[in-house]
Coordinates of C-alpha atoms in Angstrom, one line a residue:
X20 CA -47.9 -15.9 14.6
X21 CA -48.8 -19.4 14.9
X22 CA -45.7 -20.9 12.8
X23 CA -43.5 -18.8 15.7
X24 CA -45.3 -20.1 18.5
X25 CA -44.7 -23.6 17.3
X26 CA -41.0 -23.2 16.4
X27 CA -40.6 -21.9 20.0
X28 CA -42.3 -24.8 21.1
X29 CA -40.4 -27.3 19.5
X30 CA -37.0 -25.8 20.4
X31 CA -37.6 -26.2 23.8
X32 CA -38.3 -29.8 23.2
X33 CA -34.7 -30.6 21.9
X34 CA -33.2 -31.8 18.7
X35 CA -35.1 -35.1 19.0
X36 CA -38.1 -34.0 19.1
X37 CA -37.2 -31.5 16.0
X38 CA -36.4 -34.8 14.2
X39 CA -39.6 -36.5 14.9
X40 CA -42.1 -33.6 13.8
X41 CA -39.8 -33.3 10.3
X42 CA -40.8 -36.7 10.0
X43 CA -44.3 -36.3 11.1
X44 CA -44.7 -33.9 8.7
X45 CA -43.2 -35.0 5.9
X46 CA -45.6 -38.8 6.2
X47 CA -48.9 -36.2 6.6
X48 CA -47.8 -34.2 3.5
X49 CA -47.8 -37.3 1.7
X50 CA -51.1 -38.4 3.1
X51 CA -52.9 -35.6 2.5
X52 CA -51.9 -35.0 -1.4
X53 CA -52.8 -38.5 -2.1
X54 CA -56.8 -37.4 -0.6
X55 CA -56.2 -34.0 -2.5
X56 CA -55.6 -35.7 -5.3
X57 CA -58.6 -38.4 -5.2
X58 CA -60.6 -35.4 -3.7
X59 CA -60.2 -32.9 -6.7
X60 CA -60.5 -35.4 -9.2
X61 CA -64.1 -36.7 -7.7
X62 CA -65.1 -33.0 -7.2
X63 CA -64.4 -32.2 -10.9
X64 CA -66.6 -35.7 -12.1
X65 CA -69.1 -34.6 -9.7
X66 CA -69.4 -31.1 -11.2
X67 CA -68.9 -31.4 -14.5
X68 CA -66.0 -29.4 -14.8
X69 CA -62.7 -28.8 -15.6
X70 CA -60.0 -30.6 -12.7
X71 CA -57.2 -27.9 -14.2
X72 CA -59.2 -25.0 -12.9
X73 CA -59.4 -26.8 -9.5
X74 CA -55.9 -27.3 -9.6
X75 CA -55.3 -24.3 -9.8
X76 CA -57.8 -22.9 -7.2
X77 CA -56.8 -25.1 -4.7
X78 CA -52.7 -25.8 -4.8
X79 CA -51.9 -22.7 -6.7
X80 CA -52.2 -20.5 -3.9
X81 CA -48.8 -21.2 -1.5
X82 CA -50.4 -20.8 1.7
X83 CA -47.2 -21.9 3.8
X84 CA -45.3 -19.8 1.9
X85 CA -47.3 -16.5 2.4
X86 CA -47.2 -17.4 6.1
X87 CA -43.4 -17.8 5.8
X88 CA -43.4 -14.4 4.1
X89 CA -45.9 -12.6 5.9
X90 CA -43.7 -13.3 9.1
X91 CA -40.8 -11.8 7.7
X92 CA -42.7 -8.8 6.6
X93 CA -44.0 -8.5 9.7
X94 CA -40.6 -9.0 11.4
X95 CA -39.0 -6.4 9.4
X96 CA -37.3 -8.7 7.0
X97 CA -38.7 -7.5 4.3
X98 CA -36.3 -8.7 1.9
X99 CA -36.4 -12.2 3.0
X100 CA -40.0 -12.0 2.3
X101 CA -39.1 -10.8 -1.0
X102 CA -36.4 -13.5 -2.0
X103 CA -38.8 -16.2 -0.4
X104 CA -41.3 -15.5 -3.3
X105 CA -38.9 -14.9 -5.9
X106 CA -37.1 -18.3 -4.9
X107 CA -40.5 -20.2 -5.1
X108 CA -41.3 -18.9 -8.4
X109 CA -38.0 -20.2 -9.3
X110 CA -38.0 -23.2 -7.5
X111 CA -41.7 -24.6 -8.9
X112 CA -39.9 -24.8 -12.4
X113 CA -36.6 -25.4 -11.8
X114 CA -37.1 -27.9 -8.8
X115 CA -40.6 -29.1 -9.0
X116 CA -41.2 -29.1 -12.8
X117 CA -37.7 -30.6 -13.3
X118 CA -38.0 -33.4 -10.9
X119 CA -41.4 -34.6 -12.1
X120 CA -39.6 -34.7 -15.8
X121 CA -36.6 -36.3 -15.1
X122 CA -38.8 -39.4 -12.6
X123 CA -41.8 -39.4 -14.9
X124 CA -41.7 -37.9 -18.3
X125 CA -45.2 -37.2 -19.1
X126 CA -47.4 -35.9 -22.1
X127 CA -50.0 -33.0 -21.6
X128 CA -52.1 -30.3 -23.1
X129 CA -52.4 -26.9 -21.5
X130 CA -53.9 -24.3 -24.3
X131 CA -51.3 -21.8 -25.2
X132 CA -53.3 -18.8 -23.5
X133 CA -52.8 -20.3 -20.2
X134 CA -48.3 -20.7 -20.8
X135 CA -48.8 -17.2 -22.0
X136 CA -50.3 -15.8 -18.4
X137 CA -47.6 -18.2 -16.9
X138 CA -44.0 -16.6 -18.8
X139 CA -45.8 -12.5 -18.6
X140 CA -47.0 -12.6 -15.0
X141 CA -42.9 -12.1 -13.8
X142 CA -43.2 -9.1 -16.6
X143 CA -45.5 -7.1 -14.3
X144 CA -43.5 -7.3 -11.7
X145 CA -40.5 -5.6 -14.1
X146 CA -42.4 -1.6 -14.1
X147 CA -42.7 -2.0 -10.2
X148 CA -39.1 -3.3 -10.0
X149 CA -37.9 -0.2 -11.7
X150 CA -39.4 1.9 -9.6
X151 CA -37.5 0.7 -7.0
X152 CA -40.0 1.1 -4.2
X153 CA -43.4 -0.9 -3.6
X154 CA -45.8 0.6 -1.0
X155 CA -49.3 -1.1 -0.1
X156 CA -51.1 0.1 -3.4
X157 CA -48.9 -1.9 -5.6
X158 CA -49.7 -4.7 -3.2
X159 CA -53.5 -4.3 -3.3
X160 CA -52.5 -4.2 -7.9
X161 CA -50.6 -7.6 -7.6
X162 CA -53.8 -8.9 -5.6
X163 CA -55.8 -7.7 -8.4
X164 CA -54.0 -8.9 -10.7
X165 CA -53.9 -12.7 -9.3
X166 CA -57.3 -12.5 -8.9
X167 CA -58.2 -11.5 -12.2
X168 CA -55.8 -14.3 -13.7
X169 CA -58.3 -17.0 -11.2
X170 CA -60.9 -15.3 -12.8
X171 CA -59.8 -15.8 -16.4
X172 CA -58.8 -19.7 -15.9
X173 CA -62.5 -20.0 -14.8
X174 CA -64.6 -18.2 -17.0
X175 CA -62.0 -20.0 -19.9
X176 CA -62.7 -22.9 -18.5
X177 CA -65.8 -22.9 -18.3
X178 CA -66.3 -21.5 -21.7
X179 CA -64.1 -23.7 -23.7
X180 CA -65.2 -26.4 -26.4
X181 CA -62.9 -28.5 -24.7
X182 CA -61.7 -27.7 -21.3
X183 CA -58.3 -29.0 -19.7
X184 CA -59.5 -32.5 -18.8
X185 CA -62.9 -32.1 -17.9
X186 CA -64.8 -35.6 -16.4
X187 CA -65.4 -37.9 -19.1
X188 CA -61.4 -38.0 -20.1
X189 CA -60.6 -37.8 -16.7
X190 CA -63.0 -41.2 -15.8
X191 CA -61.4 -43.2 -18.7
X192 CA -57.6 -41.9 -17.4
X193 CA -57.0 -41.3 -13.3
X194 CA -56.5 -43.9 -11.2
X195 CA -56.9 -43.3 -7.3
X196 CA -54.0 -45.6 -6.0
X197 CA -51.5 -46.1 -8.5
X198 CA -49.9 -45.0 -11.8
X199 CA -51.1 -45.2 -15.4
X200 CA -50.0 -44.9 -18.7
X201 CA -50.7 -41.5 -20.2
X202 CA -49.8 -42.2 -23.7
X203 CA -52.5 -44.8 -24.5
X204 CA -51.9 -47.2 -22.4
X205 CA -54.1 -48.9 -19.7
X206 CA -57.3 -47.0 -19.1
X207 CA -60.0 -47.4 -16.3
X208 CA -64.1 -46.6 -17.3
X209 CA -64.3 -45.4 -13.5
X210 CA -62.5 -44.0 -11.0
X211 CA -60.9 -46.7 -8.7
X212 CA -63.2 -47.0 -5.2
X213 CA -61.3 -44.9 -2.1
X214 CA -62.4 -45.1 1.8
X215 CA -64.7 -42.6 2.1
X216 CA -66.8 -43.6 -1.0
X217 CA -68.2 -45.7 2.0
X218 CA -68.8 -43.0 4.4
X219 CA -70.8 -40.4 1.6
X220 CA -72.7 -42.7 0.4
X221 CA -74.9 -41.7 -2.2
X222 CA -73.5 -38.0 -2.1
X223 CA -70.4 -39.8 -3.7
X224 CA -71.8 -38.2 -7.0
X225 CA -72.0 -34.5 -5.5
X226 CA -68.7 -32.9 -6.4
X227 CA -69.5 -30.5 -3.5
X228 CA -69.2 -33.2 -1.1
X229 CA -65.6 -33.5 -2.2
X230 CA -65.0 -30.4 -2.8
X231 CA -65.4 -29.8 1.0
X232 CA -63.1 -32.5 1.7
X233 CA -60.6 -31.4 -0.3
X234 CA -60.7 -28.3 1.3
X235 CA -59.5 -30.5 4.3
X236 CA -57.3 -32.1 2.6
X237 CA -55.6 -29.1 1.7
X238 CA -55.6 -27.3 5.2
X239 CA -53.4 -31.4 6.0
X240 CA -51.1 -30.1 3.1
X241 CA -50.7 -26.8 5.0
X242 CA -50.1 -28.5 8.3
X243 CA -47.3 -30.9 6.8
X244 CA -45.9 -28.2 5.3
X245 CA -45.6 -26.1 8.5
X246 CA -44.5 -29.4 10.1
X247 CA -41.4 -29.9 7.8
X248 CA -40.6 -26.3 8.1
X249 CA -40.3 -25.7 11.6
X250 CA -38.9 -29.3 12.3
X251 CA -35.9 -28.5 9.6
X252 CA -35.5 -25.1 10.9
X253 CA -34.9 -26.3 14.4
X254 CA -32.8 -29.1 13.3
X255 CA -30.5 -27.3 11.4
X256 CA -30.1 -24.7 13.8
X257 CA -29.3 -27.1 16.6
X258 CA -27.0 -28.5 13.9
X259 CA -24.9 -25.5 13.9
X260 CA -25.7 -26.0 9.6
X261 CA -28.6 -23.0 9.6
X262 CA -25.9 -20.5 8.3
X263 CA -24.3 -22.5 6.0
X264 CA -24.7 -23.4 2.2
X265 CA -25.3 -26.9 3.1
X266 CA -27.5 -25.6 5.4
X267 CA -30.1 -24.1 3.2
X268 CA -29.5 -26.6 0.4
X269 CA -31.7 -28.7 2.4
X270 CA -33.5 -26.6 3.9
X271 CA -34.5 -25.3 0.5
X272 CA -35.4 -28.9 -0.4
X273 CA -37.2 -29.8 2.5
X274 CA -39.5 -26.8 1.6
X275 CA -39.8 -27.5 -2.0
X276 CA -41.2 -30.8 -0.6
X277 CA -44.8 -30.5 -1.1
X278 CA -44.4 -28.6 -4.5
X279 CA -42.5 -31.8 -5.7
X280 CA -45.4 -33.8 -4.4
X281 CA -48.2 -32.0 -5.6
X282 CA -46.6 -32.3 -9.4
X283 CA -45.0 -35.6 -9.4
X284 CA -47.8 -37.9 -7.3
X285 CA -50.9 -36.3 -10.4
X286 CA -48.1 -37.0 -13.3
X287 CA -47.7 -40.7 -10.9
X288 CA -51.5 -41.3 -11.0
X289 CA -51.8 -40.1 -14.8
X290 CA -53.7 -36.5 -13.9
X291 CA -50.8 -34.4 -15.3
X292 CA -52.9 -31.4 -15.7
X293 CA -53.5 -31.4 -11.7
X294 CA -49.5 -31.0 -11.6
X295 CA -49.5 -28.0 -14.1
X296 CA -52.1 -26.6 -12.9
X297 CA -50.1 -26.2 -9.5
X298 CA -46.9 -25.0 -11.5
X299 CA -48.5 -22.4 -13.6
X300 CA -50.6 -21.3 -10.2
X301 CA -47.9 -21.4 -8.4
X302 CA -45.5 -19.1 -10.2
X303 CA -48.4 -16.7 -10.7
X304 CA -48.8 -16.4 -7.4
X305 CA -45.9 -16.3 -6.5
X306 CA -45.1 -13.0 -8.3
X307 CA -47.9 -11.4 -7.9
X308 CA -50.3 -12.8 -4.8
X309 CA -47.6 -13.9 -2.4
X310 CA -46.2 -10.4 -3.0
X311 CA -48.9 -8.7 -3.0
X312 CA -49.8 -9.8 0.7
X313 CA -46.3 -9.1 1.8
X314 CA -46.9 -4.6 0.5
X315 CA -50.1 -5.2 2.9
X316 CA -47.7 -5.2 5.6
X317 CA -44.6 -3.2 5.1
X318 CA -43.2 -1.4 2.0
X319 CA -40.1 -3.2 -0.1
X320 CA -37.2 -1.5 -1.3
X321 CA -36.3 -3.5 -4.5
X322 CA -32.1 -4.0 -4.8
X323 CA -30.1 -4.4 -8.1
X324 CA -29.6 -7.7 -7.8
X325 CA -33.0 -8.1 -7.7
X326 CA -33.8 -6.6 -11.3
X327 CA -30.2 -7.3 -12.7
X328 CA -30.2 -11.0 -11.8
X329 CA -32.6 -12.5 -9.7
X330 CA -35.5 -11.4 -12.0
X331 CA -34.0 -12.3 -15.6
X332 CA -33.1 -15.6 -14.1
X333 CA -36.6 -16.4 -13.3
X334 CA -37.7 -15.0 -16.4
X335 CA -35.7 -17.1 -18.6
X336 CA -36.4 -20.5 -16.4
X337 CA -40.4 -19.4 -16.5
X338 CA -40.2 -18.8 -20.1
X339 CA -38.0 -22.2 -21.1
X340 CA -40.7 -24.2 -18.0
X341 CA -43.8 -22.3 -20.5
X342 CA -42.1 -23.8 -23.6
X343 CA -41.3 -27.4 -22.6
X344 CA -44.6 -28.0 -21.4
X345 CA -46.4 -26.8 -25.1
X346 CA -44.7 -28.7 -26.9
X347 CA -47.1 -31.2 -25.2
X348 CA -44.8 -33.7 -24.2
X349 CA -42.3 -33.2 -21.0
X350 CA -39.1 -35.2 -21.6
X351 CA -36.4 -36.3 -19.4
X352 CA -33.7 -33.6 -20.7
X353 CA -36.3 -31.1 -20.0
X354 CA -36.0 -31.6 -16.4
X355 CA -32.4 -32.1 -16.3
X356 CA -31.6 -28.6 -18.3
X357 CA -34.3 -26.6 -16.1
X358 CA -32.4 -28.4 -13.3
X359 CA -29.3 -27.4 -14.5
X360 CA -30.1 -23.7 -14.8
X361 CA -31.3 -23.7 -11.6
X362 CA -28.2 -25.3 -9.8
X363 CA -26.4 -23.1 -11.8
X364 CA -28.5 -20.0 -10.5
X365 CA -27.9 -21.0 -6.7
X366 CA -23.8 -21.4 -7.3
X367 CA -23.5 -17.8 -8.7
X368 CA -26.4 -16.4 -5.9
X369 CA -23.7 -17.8 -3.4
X370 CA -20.1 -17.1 -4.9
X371 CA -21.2 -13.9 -6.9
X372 CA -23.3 -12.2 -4.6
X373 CA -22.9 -14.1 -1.3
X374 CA -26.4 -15.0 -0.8
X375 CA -28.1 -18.3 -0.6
X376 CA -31.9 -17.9 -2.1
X377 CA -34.2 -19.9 -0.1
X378 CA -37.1 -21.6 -1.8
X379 CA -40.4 -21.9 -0.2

């Protein structure tokens, strides 16, 4: 695998070196979400519809973490491919979600269909939990399943009297380079000018010229994200801290990284629904994609801990996540209670059953 290659790579470099792709990574992460960003919400003005649906189409799906998981599948470690899905689920709510509440409180609409698919997509994984085994045809399901939930935000979207933020609210309320006020506040009657409005010219009106770029910008996102993972990897190991709870504290951090940024900097720039829209894809695929391509590989042999904790505990922080956010305005306690939860999840993971879920 490529991820491999380049951990192997960087180790023989040394811990400097280590030190100075983290940081490399971590300054084009940031880069490329601030062009995502831009990108998505010129692509949605462009074509006339709804940004939420290309949230969702383009930072729902956890590339880096699929590659994380496919290589433990792959290595045999199935189960670590199994907790690094779980623990994203959790960690895009209880992480992500809570840190963009507690920085930025923020009002926003989703339609209640939407929070629904978000809290009963962990509920399909419950039947295949209980069986206790998953082979490669409840893989190809979970596929389906995802799939059929992209499908749905489309056609919705699409269909809807009044879709999640479609252009003409989203002219009057993004701006490209800053933040704005999302409770009637400042307001802009264009979007704010960016580099390469210069470069396309007239196509700056084709929301298929930026939706190509922001395909670009997202395979940046997926190379910062590999960046920070290998680079924290290596320098915790060299650190002799790989092993310990410290250890993966940060390194679950590091990782959660991007889903921070991809929440908070929308929320930042007053384009909430961008940030939910990678929450609520995110979770989804989490439980259902992400595992999905890990049964292509090798079967899973599901534990108790996994259906007797594990899986209520993302349940209940999905479900409370769903709740907070239709009630249409995300409040500061919000984030520090999901927070809470989740803090409290990782102390009894590592004093009750002596393992440290890592978050992708």
């Amino acid at each position: 695998m490529v991820e491999e290659a380049i951990e192997t790579f960087v180790e023989a470099q040394g811990l400097w070196f280590a030190v100075v792709v983290l940081a490399a990574g971590g300054l084009i992460l940031v880069a490329f979400v601030e062009k995502l960003i831009s990108y998505l919400t010129r692509a949605a003005v462009g074509l006339g519809i709804s940004v939420f649906s290309l949230a969702i189409l383009f930072t729902g799906f956890e590339f880096d973490d699929t590659i994380l998981a496919l290589v433990f599948a792959s290595g045999g470690l199935e189960d670590a491919a199994l907790g690094t899905a779980l623990g994203t689920a959790l960690a895009v709510v209880g992480i992500t979600l809570a840190v963009a509440a507690v920085v930025r409180p923020f009002s926003v609409e989703i339609p209640t269909d939407y929070l629904a698919l978000m809290v009963l997509s962990p509920l399909i994984l419950l039947p295949l939990v209980l069986l206790g085994t998953l082979s490669v045809i409840h893989g190809i399901a979970l596929l389906a399943v995802f799939f059929a939930f992209l499908a749905y935000i489309v056609y919705m979207e699409h269909h809807r009297d009044v879709p999640v933020f479609r252009d003409t609210d989203l002219v009057e309320r993004v701006e490209t380079d800053g933040g704005v006020e999302t409770d009637g506040g400042v307001v802009h009657e264009r979007l704010e000018p960016i580099l390469e409005d210069r470069f396309v010219g007239d196509l700056s009106y084709s929301g298929y010229v930026w939706i190509g770029l922001a395909v670009v910008a997202l395979a940046g996102v997926v190379v910062g994200s590999v960046l920070i993972e290998v680079g924290s990897e290596v320098v915790l190991e060299d650190t002799g801290l790989e092993e310990t709870t410290f250890g993966a504290t940060v390194l679950t951090l590091l990782l959660t990284f991007e889903n921070v940024l991809l929440t908070l900097e929308p929320v930042r720039r007053g384009v909430p629904e961008i940030g939910i829209g990678h929450v609520i894809g995110s979770v989804v695929f989490s439980v259902t994609g992400n595992i999905g391509f890990i049964l292509l590989l090798a079967d899973l042999n599901i534990g108790s801990s996994v259906l007797y904790f594990h899986f209520p505990a993302l349940l209940v922080v999905t479900a409370l996540g769903a709740s907070f956010i239709a009630s249409g305005r995300i409040r500061r306690w919000h984030g520090l209670l999901l927070g809470g939860l989740y803090v409290a999840y990782w102390i009894a993971a590592v004093f009750v059953l002596g393992g440290v879920p890592i978050a992708g």
